Amino acid sequence: MKKCRITVMKMARYDDLIEKYENPIAHACDMQPGRIFIANGWQKPEGLCDSAWESMSALG
Ligand SMILES: [Zn+2]
């Protein structure tokens, strides 16, 4: 399995948009810029944001 390093470059969170959802998410995203994750193949690294991982998986 190929290892891949993922660095959080930017975290975008739009509270105005979150408020418009019927069921607002308390923790939309906990990523902090500068955080580094190591992905082992297509296994999501522990603690990595689900939507970020989904977006990256779609690119592969
Ligand atoms: Zn996120």
PDB file of C-alpha atoms and ligand atoms in Angstrom:
ATOM      1  CA  MET A   1       0.000   0.000   0.000  1.00  0.00           C
ATOM      2  CA  LYS A   2       1.233   3.417  -0.954  1.00  0.00           C
ATOM      3  CA  LYS A   3       1.574   5.900   1.881  1.00  0.00           C
ATOM      4  CA  CYS A   4       0.440   9.412   1.312  1.00  0.00           C
ATOM      5  CA  ARG A   5       1.046  12.504   3.376  1.00  0.00           C
ATOM      6  CA  ILE A   6      -1.853  14.901   3.760  1.00  0.00           C
ATOM      7  CA  THR A   7      -1.293  18.389   5.095  1.00  0.00           C
ATOM      8  CA  VAL A   8      -4.215  20.558   6.105  1.00  0.00           C
ATOM      9  CA  MET A   9      -3.718  23.776   4.152  1.00  0.00           C
ATOM     10  CA  LYS A  10      -6.878  25.630   4.937  1.00  0.00           C
ATOM     11  CA  MET A  11     -10.028  25.053   6.905  1.00  0.00           C
ATOM     12  CA  ALA A  12     -13.191  26.611   5.581  1.00  0.00           C
ATOM     13  CA  ARG A  13     -16.182  26.852   7.820  1.00  0.00           C
ATOM     14  CA  TYR A  14     -19.187  28.962   7.011  1.00  0.00           C
ATOM     15  CA  ASP A  15     -21.347  29.502  10.032  1.00  0.00           C
ATOM     16  CA  ASP A  16     -23.890  31.493   8.049  1.00  0.00           C
ATOM     17  CA  LEU A  17     -24.419  28.485   5.764  1.00  0.00           C
ATOM     18  CA  ILE A  18     -24.443  25.990   8.635  1.00  0.00           C
ATOM     19  CA  GLU A  19     -27.265  27.963  10.251  1.00  0.00           C
ATOM     20  CA  LYS A  20     -29.381  27.500   7.132  1.00  0.00           C
ATOM     21  CA  TYR A  21     -29.345  23.709   7.507  1.00  0.00           C
ATOM     22  CA  GLU A  22     -32.307  22.056   9.119  1.00  0.00           C
ATOM     23  CA  ASN A  23     -30.056  20.143  11.523  1.00  0.00           C
ATOM     24  CA  PRO A  24     -26.988  22.280  12.143  1.00  0.00           C
ATOM     25  CA  ILE A  25     -23.830  20.306  12.829  1.00  0.00           C
ATOM     26  CA  ALA A  26     -22.107  21.251  16.060  1.00  0.00           C
ATOM     27  CA  HIS A  27     -18.689  20.164  14.837  1.00  0.00           C
ATOM     28  CA  ALA A  28     -18.698  20.703  11.103  1.00  0.00           C
ATOM     29  CA  CYS A  29     -14.940  20.402  10.910  1.00  0.00           C
ATOM     30  CA  ASP A  30     -12.147  20.076  13.442  1.00  0.00           C
ATOM     31  CA  MET A  31      -9.208  20.378  11.098  1.00  0.00           C
ATOM     32  CA  GLN A  32      -6.451  22.857  11.874  1.00  0.00           C
ATOM     33  CA  PRO A  33      -4.169  24.213   9.150  1.00  0.00           C
ATOM     34  CA  GLY A  34      -0.708  22.710   9.418  1.00  0.00           C
ATOM     35  CA  ARG A  35      -1.897  19.365  10.759  1.00  0.00           C
ATOM     36  CA  ILE A  36      -0.352  16.405   8.992  1.00  0.00           C
ATOM     37  CA  PHE A  37      -1.952  13.003   8.409  1.00  0.00           C
ATOM     38  CA  ILE A  38      -0.445   9.907   6.867  1.00  0.00           C
ATOM     39  CA  ALA A  39      -2.843   7.862   4.766  1.00  0.00           C
ATOM     40  CA  ASN A  40      -2.050   4.216   4.186  1.00  0.00           C
ATOM     41  CA  GLY A  41      -3.440   3.594   0.725  1.00  0.00           C
ATOM     42  CA  TRP A  42      -7.148   4.304   0.718  1.00  0.00           C
ATOM     43  CA  GLN A  43      -7.624   3.947   4.435  1.00  0.00           C
ATOM     44  CA  LYS A  44      -8.758   7.160   6.040  1.00  0.00           C
ATOM     45  CA  PRO A  45      -6.230   8.396   8.606  1.00  0.00           C
ATOM     46  CA  GLU A  46      -7.467   8.458  12.184  1.00  0.00           C
ATOM     47  CA  GLY A  47      -9.004  11.813  13.012  1.00  0.00           C
ATOM     48  CA  LEU A  48      -9.138  13.163   9.491  1.00  0.00           C
ATOM     49  CA  CYS A  49     -12.261  15.083   8.521  1.00  0.00           C
ATOM     50  CA  ASP A  50     -14.776  12.811   6.735  1.00  0.00           C
ATOM     51  CA  SER A  51     -15.804  15.310   4.071  1.00  0.00           C
ATOM     52  CA  ALA A  52     -12.180  16.214   3.352  1.00  0.00           C
ATOM     53  CA  TRP A  53     -11.370  12.527   2.899  1.00  0.00           C
ATOM     54  CA  GLU A  54     -14.371  12.017   0.633  1.00  0.00           C
ATOM     55  CA  SER A  55     -13.316  14.920  -1.579  1.00  0.00           C
ATOM     56  CA  MET A  56      -9.776  13.578  -1.852  1.00  0.00           C
ATOM     57  CA  SER A  57     -10.925  10.021  -2.548  1.00  0.00           C
ATOM     58  CA  ALA A  58     -13.055  11.298  -5.417  1.00  0.00           C
ATOM     59  CA  LEU A  59      -9.959  12.798  -7.067  1.00  0.00           C
ATOM     60  CA  GLY A  60      -8.167   9.461  -7.112  1.00  0.00           C
TER      61      GLY A  60
HETATM   62 ZN    ZN B   1     -13.594  19.302   7.317  1.00  0.00          ZN
END
